[in-house]
Every structure is written in C-alpha cells, then in structure tokens.
mmCIF file of the C-alpha atoms, coordinates in Angstrom:
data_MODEL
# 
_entry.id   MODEL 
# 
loop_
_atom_site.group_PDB 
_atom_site.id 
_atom_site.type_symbol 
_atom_site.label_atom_id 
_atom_site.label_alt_id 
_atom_site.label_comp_id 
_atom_site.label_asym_id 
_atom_site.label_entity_id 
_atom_site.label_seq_id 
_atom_site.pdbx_PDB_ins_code 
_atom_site.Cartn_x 
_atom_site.Cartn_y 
_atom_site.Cartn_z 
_atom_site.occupancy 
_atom_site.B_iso_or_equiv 
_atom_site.pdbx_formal_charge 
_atom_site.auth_seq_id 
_atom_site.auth_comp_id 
_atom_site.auth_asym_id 
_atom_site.auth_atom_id 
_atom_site.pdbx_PDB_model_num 
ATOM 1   C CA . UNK A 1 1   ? -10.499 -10.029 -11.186 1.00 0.00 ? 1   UNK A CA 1 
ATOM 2   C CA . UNK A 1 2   ? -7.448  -11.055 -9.530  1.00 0.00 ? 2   UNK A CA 1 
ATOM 3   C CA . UNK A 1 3   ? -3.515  -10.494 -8.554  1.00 0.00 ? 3   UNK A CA 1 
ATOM 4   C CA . UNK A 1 4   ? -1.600  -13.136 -9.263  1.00 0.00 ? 4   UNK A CA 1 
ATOM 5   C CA . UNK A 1 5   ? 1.755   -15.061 -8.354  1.00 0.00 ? 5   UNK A CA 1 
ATOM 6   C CA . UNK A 1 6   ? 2.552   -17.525 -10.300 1.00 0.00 ? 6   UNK A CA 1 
ATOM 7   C CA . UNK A 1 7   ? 6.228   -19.929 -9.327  1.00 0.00 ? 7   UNK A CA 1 
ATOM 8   C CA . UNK A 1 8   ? 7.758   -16.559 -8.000  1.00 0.00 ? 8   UNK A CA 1 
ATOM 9   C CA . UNK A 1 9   ? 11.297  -16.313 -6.841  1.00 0.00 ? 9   UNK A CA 1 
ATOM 10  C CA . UNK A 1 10  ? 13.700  -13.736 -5.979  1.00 0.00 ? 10  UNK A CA 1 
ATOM 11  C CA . UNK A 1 11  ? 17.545  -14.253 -4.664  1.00 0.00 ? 11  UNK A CA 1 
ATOM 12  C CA . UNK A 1 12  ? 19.941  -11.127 -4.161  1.00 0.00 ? 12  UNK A CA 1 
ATOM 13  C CA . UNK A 1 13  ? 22.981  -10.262 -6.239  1.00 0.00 ? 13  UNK A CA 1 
ATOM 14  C CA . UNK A 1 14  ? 24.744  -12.956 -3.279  1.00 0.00 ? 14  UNK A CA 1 
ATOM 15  C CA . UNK A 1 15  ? 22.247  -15.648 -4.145  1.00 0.00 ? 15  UNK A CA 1 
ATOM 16  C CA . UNK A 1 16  ? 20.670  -15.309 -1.172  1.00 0.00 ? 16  UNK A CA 1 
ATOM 17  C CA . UNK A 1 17  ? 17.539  -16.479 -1.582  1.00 0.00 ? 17  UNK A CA 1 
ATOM 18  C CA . UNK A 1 18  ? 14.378  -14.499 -0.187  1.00 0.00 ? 18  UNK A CA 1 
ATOM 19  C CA . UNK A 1 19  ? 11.509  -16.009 -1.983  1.00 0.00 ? 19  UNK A CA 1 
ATOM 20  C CA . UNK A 1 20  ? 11.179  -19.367 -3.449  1.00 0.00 ? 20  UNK A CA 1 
ATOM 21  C CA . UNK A 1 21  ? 8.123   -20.964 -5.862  1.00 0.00 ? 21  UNK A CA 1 
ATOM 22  C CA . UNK A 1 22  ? 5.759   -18.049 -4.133  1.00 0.00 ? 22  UNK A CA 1 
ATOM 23  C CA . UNK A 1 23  ? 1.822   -19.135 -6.044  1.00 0.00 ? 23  UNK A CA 1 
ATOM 24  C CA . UNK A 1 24  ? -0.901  -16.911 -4.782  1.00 0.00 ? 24  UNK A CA 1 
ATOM 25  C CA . UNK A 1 25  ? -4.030  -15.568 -5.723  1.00 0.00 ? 25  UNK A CA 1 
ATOM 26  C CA . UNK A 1 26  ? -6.176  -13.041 -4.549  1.00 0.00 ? 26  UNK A CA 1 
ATOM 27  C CA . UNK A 1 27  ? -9.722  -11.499 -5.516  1.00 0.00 ? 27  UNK A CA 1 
ATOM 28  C CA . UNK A 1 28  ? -11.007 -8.168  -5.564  1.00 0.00 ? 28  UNK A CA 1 
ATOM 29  C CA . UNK A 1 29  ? -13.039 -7.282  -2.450  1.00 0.00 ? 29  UNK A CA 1 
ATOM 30  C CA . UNK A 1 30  ? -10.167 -9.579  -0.316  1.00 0.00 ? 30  UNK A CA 1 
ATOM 31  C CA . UNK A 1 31  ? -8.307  -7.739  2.508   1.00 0.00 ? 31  UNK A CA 1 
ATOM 32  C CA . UNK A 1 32  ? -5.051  -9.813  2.477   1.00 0.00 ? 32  UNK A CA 1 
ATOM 33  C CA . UNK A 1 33  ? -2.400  -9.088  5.448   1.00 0.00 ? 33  UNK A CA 1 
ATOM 34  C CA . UNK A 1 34  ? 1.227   -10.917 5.741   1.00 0.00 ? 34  UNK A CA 1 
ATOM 35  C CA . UNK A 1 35  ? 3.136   -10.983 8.443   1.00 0.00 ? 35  UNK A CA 1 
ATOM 36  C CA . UNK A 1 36  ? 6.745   -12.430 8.893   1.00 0.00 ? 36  UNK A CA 1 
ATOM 37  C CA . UNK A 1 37  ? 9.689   -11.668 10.964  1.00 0.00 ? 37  UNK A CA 1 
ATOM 38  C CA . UNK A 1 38  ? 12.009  -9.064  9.452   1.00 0.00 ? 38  UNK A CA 1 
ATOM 39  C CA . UNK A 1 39  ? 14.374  -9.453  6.869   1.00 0.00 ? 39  UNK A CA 1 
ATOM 40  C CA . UNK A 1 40  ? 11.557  -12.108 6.128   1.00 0.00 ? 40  UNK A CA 1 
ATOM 41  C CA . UNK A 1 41  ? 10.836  -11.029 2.316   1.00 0.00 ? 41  UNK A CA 1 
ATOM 42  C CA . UNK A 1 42  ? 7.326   -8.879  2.862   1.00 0.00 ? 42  UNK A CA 1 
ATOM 43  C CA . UNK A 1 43  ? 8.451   -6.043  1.215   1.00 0.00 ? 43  UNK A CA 1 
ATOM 44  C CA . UNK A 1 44  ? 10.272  -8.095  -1.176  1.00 0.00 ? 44  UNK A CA 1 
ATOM 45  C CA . UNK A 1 45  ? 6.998   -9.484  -2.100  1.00 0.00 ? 45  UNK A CA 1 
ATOM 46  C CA . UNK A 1 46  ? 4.777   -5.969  -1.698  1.00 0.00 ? 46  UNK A CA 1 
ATOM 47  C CA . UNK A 1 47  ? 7.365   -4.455  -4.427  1.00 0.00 ? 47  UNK A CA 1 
ATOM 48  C CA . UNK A 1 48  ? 7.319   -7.213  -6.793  1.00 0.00 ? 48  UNK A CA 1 
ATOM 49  C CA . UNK A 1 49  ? 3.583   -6.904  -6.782  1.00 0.00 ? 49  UNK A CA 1 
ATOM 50  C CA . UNK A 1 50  ? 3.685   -3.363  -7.340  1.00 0.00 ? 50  UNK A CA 1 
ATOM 51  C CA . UNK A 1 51  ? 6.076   -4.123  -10.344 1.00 0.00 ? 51  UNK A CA 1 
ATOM 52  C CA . UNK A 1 52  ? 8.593   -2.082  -8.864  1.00 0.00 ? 52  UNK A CA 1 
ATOM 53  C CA . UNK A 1 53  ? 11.135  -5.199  -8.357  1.00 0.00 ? 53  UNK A CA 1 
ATOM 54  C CA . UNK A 1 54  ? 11.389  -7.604  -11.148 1.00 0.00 ? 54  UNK A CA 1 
ATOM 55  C CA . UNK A 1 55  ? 11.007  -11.224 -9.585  1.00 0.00 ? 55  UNK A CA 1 
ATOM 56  C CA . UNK A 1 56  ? 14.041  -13.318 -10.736 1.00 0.00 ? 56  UNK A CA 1 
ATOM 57  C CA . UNK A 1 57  ? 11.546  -16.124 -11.964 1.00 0.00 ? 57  UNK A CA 1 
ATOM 58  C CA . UNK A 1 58  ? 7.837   -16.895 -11.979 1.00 0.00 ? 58  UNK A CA 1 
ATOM 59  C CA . UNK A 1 59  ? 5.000   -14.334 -13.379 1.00 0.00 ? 59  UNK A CA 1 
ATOM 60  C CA . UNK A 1 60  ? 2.529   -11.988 -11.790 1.00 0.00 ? 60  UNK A CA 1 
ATOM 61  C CA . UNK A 1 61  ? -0.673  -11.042 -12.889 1.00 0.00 ? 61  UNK A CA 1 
ATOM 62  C CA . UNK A 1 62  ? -3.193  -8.089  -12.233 1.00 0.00 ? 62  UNK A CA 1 
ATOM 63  C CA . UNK A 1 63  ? -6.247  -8.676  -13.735 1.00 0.00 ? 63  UNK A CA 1 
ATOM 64  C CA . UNK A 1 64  ? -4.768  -10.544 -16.159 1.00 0.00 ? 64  UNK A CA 1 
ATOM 65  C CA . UNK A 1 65  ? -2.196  -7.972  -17.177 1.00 0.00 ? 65  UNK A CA 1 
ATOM 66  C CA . UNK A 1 66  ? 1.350   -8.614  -17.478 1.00 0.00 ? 66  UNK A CA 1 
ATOM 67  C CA . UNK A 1 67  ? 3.668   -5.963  -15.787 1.00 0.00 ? 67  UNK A CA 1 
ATOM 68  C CA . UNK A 1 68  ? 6.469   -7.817  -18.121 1.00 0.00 ? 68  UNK A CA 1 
ATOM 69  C CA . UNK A 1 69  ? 3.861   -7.276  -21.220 1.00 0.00 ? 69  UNK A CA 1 
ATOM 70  C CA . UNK A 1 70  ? 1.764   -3.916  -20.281 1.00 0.00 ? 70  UNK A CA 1 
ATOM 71  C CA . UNK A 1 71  ? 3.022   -2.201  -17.015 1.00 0.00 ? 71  UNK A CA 1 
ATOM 72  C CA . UNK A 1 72  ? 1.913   1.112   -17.767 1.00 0.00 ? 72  UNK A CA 1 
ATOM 73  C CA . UNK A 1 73  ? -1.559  -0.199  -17.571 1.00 0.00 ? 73  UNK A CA 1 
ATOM 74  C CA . UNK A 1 74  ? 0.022   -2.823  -14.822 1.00 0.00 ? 74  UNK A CA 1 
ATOM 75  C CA . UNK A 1 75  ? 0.727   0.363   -12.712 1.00 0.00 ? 75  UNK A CA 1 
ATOM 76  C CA . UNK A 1 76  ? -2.689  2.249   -13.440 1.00 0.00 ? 76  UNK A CA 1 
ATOM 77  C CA . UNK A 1 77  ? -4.217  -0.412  -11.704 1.00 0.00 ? 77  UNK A CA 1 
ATOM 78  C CA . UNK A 1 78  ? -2.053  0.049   -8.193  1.00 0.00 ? 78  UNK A CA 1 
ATOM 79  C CA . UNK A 1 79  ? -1.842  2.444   -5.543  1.00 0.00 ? 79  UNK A CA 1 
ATOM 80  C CA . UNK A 1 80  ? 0.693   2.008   -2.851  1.00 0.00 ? 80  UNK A CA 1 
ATOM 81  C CA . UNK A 1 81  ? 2.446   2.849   0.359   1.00 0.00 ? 81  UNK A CA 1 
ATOM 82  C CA . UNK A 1 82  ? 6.134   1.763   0.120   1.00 0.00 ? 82  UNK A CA 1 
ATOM 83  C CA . UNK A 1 83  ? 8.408   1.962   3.155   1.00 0.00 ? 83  UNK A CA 1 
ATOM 84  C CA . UNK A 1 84  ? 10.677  4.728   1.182   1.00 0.00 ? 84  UNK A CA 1 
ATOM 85  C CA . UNK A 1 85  ? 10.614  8.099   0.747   1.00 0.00 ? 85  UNK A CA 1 
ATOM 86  C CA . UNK A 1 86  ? 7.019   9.871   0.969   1.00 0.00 ? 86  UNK A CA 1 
ATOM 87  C CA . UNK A 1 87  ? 7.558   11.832  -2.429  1.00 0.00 ? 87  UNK A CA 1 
ATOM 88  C CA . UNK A 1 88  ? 6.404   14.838  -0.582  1.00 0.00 ? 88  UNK A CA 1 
ATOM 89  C CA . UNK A 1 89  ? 8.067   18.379  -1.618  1.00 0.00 ? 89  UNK A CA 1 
ATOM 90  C CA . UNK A 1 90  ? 9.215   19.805  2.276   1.00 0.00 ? 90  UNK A CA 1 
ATOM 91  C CA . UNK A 1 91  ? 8.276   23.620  1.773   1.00 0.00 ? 91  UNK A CA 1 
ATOM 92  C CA . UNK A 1 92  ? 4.616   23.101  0.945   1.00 0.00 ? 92  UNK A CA 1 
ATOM 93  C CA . UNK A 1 93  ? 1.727   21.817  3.276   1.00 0.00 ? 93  UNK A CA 1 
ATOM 94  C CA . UNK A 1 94  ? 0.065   18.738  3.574   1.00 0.00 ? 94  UNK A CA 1 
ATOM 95  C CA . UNK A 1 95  ? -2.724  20.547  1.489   1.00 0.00 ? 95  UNK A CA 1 
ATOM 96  C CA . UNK A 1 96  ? -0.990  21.683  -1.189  1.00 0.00 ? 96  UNK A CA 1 
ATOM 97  C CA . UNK A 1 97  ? 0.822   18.824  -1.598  1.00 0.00 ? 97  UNK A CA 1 
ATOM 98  C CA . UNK A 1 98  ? -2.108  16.779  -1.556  1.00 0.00 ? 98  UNK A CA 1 
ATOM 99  C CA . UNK A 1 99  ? -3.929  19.333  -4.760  1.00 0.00 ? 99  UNK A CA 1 
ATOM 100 C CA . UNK A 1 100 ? -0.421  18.870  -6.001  1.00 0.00 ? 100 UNK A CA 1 
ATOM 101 C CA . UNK A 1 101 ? -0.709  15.119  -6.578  1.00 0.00 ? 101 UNK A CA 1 
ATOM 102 C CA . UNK A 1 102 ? -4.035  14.602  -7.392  1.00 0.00 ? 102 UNK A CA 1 
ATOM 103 C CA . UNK A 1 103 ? -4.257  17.549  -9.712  1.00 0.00 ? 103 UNK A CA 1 
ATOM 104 C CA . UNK A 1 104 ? -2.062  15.126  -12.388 1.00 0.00 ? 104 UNK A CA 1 
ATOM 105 C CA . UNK A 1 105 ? -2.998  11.896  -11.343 1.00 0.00 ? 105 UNK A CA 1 
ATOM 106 C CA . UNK A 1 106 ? -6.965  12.453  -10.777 1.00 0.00 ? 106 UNK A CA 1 
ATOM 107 C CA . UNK A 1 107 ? -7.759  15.807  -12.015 1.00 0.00 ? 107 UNK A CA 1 
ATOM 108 C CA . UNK A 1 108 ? -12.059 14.885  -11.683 1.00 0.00 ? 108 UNK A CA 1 
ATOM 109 C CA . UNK A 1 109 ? -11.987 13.467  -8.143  1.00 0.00 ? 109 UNK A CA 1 
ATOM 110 C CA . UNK A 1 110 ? -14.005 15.692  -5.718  1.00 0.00 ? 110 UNK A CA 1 
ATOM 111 C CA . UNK A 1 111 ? -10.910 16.113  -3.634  1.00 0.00 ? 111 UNK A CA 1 
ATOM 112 C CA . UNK A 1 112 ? -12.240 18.820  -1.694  1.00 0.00 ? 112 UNK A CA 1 
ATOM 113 C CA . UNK A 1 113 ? -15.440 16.246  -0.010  1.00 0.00 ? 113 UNK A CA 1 
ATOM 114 C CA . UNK A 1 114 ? -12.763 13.088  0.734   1.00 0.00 ? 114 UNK A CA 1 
ATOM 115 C CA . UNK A 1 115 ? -10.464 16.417  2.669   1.00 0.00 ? 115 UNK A CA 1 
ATOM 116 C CA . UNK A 1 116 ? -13.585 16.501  4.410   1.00 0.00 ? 116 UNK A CA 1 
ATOM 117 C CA . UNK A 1 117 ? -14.244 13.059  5.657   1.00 0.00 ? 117 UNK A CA 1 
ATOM 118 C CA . UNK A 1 118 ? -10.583 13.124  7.130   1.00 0.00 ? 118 UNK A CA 1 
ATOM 119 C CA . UNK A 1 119 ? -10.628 15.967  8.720   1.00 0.00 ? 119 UNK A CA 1 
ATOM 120 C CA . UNK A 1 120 ? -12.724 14.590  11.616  1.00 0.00 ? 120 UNK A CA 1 
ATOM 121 C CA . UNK A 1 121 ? -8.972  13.205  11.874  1.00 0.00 ? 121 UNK A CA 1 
ATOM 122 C CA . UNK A 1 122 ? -7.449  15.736  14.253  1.00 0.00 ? 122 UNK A CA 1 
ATOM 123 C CA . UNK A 1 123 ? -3.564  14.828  13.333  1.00 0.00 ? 123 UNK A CA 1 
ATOM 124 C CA . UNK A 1 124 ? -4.751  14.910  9.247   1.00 0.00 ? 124 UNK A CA 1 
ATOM 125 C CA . UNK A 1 125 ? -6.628  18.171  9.821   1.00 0.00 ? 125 UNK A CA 1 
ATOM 126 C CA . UNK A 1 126 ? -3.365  19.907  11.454  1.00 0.00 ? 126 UNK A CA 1 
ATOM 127 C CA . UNK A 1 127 ? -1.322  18.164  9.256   1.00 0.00 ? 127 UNK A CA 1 
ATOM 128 C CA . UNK A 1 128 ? -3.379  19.811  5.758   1.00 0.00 ? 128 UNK A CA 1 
ATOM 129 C CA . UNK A 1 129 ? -2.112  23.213  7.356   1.00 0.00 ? 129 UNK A CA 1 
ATOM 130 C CA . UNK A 1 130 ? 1.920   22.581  7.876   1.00 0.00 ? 130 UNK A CA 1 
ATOM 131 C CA . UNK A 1 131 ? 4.840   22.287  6.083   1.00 0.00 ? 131 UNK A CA 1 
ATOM 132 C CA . UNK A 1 132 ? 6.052   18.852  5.564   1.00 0.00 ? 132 UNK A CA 1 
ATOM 133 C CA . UNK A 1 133 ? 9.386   19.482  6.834   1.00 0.00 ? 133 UNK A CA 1 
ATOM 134 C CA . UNK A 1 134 ? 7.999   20.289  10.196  1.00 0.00 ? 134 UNK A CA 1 
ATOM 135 C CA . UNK A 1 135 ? 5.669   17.496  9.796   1.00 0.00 ? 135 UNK A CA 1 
ATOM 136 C CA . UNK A 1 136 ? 6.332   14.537  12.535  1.00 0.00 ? 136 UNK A CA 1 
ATOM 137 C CA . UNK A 1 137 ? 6.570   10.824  11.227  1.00 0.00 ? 137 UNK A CA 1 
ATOM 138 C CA . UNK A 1 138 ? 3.113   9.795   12.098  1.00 0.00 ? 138 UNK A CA 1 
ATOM 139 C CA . UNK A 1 139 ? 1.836   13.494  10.145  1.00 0.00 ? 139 UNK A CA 1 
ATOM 140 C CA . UNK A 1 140 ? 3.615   12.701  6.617   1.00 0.00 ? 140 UNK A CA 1 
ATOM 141 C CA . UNK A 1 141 ? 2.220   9.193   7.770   1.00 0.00 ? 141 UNK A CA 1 
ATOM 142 C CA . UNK A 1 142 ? -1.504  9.611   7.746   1.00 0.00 ? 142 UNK A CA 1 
ATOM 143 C CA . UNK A 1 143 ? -0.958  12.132  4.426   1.00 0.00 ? 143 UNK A CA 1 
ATOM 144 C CA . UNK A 1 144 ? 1.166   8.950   2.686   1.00 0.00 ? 144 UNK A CA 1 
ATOM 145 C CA . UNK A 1 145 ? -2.120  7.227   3.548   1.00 0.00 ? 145 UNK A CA 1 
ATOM 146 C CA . UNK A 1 146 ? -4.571  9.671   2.140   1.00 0.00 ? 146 UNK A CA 1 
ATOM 147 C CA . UNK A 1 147 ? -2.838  9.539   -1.099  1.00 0.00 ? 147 UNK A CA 1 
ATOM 148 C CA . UNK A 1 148 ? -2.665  5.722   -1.164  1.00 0.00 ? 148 UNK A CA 1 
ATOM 149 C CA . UNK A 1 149 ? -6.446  5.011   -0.301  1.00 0.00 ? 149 UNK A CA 1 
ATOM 150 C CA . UNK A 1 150 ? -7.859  7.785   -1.783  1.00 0.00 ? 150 UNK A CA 1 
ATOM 151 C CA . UNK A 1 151 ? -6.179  7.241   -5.168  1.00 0.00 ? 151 UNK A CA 1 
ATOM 152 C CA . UNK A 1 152 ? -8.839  5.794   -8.050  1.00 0.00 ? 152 UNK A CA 1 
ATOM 153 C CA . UNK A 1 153 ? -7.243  2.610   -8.090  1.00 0.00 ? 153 UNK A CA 1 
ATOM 154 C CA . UNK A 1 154 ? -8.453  -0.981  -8.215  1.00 0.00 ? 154 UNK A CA 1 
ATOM 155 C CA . UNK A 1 155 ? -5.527  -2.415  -5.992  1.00 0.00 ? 155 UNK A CA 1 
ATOM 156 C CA . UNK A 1 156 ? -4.243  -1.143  -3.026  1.00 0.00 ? 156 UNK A CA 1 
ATOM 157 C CA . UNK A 1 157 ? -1.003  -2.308  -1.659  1.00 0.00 ? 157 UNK A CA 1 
ATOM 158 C CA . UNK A 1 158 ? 0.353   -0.902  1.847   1.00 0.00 ? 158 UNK A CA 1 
ATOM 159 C CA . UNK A 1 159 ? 3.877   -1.519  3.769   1.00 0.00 ? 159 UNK A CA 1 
ATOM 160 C CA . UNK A 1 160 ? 3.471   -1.225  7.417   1.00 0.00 ? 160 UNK A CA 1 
ATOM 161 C CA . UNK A 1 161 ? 0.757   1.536   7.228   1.00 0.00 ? 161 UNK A CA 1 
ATOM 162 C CA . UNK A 1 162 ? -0.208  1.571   11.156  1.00 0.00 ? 162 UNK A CA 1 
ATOM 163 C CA . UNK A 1 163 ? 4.015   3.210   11.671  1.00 0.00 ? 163 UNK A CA 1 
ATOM 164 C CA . UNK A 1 164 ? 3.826   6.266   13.593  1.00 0.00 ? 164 UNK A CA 1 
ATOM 165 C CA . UNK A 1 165 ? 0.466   6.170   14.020  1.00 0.00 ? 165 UNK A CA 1 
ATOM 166 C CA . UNK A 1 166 ? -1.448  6.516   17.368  1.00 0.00 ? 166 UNK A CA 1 
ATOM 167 C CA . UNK A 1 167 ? -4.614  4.415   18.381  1.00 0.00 ? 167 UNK A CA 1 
ATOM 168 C CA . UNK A 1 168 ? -6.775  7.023   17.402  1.00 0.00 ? 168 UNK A CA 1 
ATOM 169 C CA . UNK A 1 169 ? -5.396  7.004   13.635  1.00 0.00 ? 169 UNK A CA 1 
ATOM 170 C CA . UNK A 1 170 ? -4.954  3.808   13.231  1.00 0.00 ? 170 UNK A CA 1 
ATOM 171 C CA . UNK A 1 171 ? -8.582  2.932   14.109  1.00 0.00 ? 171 UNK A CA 1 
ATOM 172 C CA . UNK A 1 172 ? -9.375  5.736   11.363  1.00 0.00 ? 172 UNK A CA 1 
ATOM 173 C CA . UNK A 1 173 ? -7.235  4.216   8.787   1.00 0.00 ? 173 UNK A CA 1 
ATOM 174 C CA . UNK A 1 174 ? -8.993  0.725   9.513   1.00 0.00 ? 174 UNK A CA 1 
ATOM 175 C CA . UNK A 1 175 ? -12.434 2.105   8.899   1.00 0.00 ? 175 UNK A CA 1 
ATOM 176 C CA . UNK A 1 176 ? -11.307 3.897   5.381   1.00 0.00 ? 176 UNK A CA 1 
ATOM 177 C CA . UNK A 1 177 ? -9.581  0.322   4.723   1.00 0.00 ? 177 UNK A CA 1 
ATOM 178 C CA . UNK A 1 178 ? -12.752 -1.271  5.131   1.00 0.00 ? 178 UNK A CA 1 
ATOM 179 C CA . UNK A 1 179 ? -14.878 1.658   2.997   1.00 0.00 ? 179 UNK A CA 1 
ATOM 180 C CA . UNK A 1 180 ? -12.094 0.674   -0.126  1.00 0.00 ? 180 UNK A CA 1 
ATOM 181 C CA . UNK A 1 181 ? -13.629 -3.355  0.199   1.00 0.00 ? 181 UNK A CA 1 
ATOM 182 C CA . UNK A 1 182 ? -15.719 -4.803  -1.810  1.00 0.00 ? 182 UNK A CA 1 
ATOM 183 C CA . UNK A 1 183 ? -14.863 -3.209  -5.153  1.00 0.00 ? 183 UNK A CA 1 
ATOM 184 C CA . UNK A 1 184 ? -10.931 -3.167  -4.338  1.00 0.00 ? 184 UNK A CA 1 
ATOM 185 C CA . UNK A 1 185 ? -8.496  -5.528  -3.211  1.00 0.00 ? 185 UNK A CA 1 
ATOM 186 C CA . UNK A 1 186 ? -6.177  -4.582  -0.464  1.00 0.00 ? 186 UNK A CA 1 
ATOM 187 C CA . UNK A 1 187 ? -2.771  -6.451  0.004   1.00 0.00 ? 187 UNK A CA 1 
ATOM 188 C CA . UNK A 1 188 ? -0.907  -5.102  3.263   1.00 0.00 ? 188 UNK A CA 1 
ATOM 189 C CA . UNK A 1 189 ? 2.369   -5.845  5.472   1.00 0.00 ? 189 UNK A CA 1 
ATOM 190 C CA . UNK A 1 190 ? 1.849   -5.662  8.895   1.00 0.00 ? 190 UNK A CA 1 
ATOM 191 C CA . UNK A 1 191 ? 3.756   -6.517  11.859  1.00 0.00 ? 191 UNK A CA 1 
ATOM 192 C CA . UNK A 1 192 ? 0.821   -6.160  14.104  1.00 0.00 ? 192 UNK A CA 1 
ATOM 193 C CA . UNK A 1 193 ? -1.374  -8.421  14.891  1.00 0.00 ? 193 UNK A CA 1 
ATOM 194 C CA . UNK A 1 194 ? -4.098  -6.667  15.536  1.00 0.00 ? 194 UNK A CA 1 
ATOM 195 C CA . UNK A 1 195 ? -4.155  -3.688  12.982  1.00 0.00 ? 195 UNK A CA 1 
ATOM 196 C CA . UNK A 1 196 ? -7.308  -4.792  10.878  1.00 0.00 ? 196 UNK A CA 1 
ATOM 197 C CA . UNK A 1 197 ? -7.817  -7.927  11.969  1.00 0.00 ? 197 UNK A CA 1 
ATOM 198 C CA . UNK A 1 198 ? -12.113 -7.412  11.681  1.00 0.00 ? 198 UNK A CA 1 
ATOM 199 C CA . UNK A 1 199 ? -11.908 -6.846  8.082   1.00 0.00 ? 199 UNK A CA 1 
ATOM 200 C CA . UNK A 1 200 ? -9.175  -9.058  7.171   1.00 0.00 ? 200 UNK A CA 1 
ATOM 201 C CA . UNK A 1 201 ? -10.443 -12.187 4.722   1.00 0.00 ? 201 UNK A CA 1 
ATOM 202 C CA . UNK A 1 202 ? -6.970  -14.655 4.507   1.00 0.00 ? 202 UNK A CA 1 
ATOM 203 C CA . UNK A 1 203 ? -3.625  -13.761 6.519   1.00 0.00 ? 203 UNK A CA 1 
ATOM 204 C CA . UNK A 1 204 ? -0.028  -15.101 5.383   1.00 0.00 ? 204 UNK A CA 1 
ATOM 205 C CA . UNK A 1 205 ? 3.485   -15.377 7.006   1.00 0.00 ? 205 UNK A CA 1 
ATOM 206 C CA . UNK A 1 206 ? 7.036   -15.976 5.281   1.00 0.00 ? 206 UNK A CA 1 
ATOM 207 C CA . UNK A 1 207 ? 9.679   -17.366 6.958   1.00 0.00 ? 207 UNK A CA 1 
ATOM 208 C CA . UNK A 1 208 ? 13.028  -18.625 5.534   1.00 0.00 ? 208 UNK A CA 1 
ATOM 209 C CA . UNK A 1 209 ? 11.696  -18.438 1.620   1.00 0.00 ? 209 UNK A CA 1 
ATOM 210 C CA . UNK A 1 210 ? 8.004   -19.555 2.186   1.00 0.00 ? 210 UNK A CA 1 
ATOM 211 C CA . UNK A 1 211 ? 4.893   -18.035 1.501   1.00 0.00 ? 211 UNK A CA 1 
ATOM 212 C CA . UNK A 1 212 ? 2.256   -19.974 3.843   1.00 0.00 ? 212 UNK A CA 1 
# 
C-alpha cells in the first residue's frame, strides 16, 4: 500500500513555478522526512498530499485511491499536522478539546489509556488541564500532535512538528513516531536535521522546483 506522485506540478496564480514533474512513491511502514530551504515547496507538497491543494498537473495516489475520484475516502485515510490554525476552540482545555474531537471522529478509541501514555509528558499533562487560550505555542503544539498521531489513520503527514517544542518533547514525539511504524506510513517536513533521524527510512530535499 502506497502514496503516490505521479508527474506532479504546481505554479502560483504568477506562474511561478514551485514544483515541477515531482514522481514519488512511498510504502506503508516508511518514515519519509524532506527538508528544503524555505519558500522551497515542502508544504506545497505536504498539502497536495493531504488533498488539501489541488496540484496543477500530475496525479496522486493513496492506496490506490484517487483524491480527484474518491477524496472522502482519500481523506479517511490521512491524519495531519498543517502549519495553520490548530482548530482548537480557546475557552475549553486541552482535555476537553481533545474528547471533543475524537468523540466524532473515533467515538470507540480507548481515549482515556493513549491520555495515559502521554501524560508521563509533563508539558501534555499540564496542558490536558488549561485553557487553550492561555496555552503557550509549544502546549497547543504537543496537543496538535496528540490529535495527529493518535488519530486511526493509515497515513500520517506532519509540517514541522518538532516547533515549539523542547528537547524533552521532542524526544517524546520521536518515540510515538516510531510506535505509529510499521503498519503506517509517516511523511514529515522538517527543518532539522536531527529530529528523527534513527527511525527515518529515505530523506528528500527541494530546491528551485526539484524533488531529489
């Protein structure tokens, strides 16, 4: 089972063009990390994959789905961290928000044991217990995180998912990372160089249109 790029491109309204003839293929069970410079195209190519940008030409594939012929199933198959907004209401806790979001998407999952296993997180403990508008960066961080890994999903996609985050967290996050592998793929942006880099299977760069 695979994601898929197949002749992508994408150019701005300008005709600037940020990603030209892009082919790729990954498996389930790889942990696939790009880097690039910025302004490069990573998140160009993170939101095309999570069929939230249309590329301009070229296919992509999960699983051999379609997003152009079946995205709601497409998008059943993806959970991801985007660089935007969190999607997090302000005047509730991390908690709440958390029972919130899972009670529609994944009404079955034992949320209460996976609360657990994080909470030997200090910053994700204190962070269950405040409201997210007094929540710091790297707190709505780490709960942005929860909900992206801990999502039933069979592809995980994650932009820049070590910002905010101290050395203590982010060594966390790259032991849940490698809990998600074999039975998932993971496909994450990353400007460091060393977030992961014991569990990673292929890395990429792009630079001025390229995907090598």
């Amino acid at each position: 089972m695979s994601l898929e790029f197949l002749a992508v491109s994408h150019f701005f309204e300008s005709g600037q063009m940020i990603l030209q003839d892009v082919n790729f293929k990954m498996e389930r069970g790889d942990l696939v990390k790009i880097g690039g410079s910025n302004g490069a195209g990573k998140t160009t190519f993170l939101r095309i994959a999570s069929s939230h940008l249309q590329p301009r030409q070229g296919l992509v594939n999960i699983d051999g789905l379609s997003f152009q012929k079946s995205p709601d199933l497409y998008r059943d198959k993806i959970s991801w961290l985007h660089s935007g907004g969190d999607g997090f209401f302000p005047r509730l806790t991390g908690e709440e928000n958390l029972r919130l979001f899972f009670h529609y998407r994944s009404p079955q999952m034992d949320l209460k044991e996976l609360i657990r296993q994080w909470e030997l997180l200090p910053v994700f403990k204190k962070t269950l217990k405040t409201q997210l508008y007094l929540c710091s960066s790297g707190m709505k961080q780490i709960l942005s995180l929860f909900r992206s890994l801990e999502t039933p999903s069979d592809w995980i996609l994650l932009d820049e998912p070590c910002r905010s985050l101290d050395a203590e967290a982010v060594a966390f996050v790259e032991e849940r990372l490698h809990k998600a592998l074999p039975s998932r793929g993971l496909l994450i942006v990353s400007h460091s160089k060393d977030f992961a880099k014991n569990i990673v299977t292929r890395e990429y760069r792009i630079a001025d249109t390229k995907f090598f």
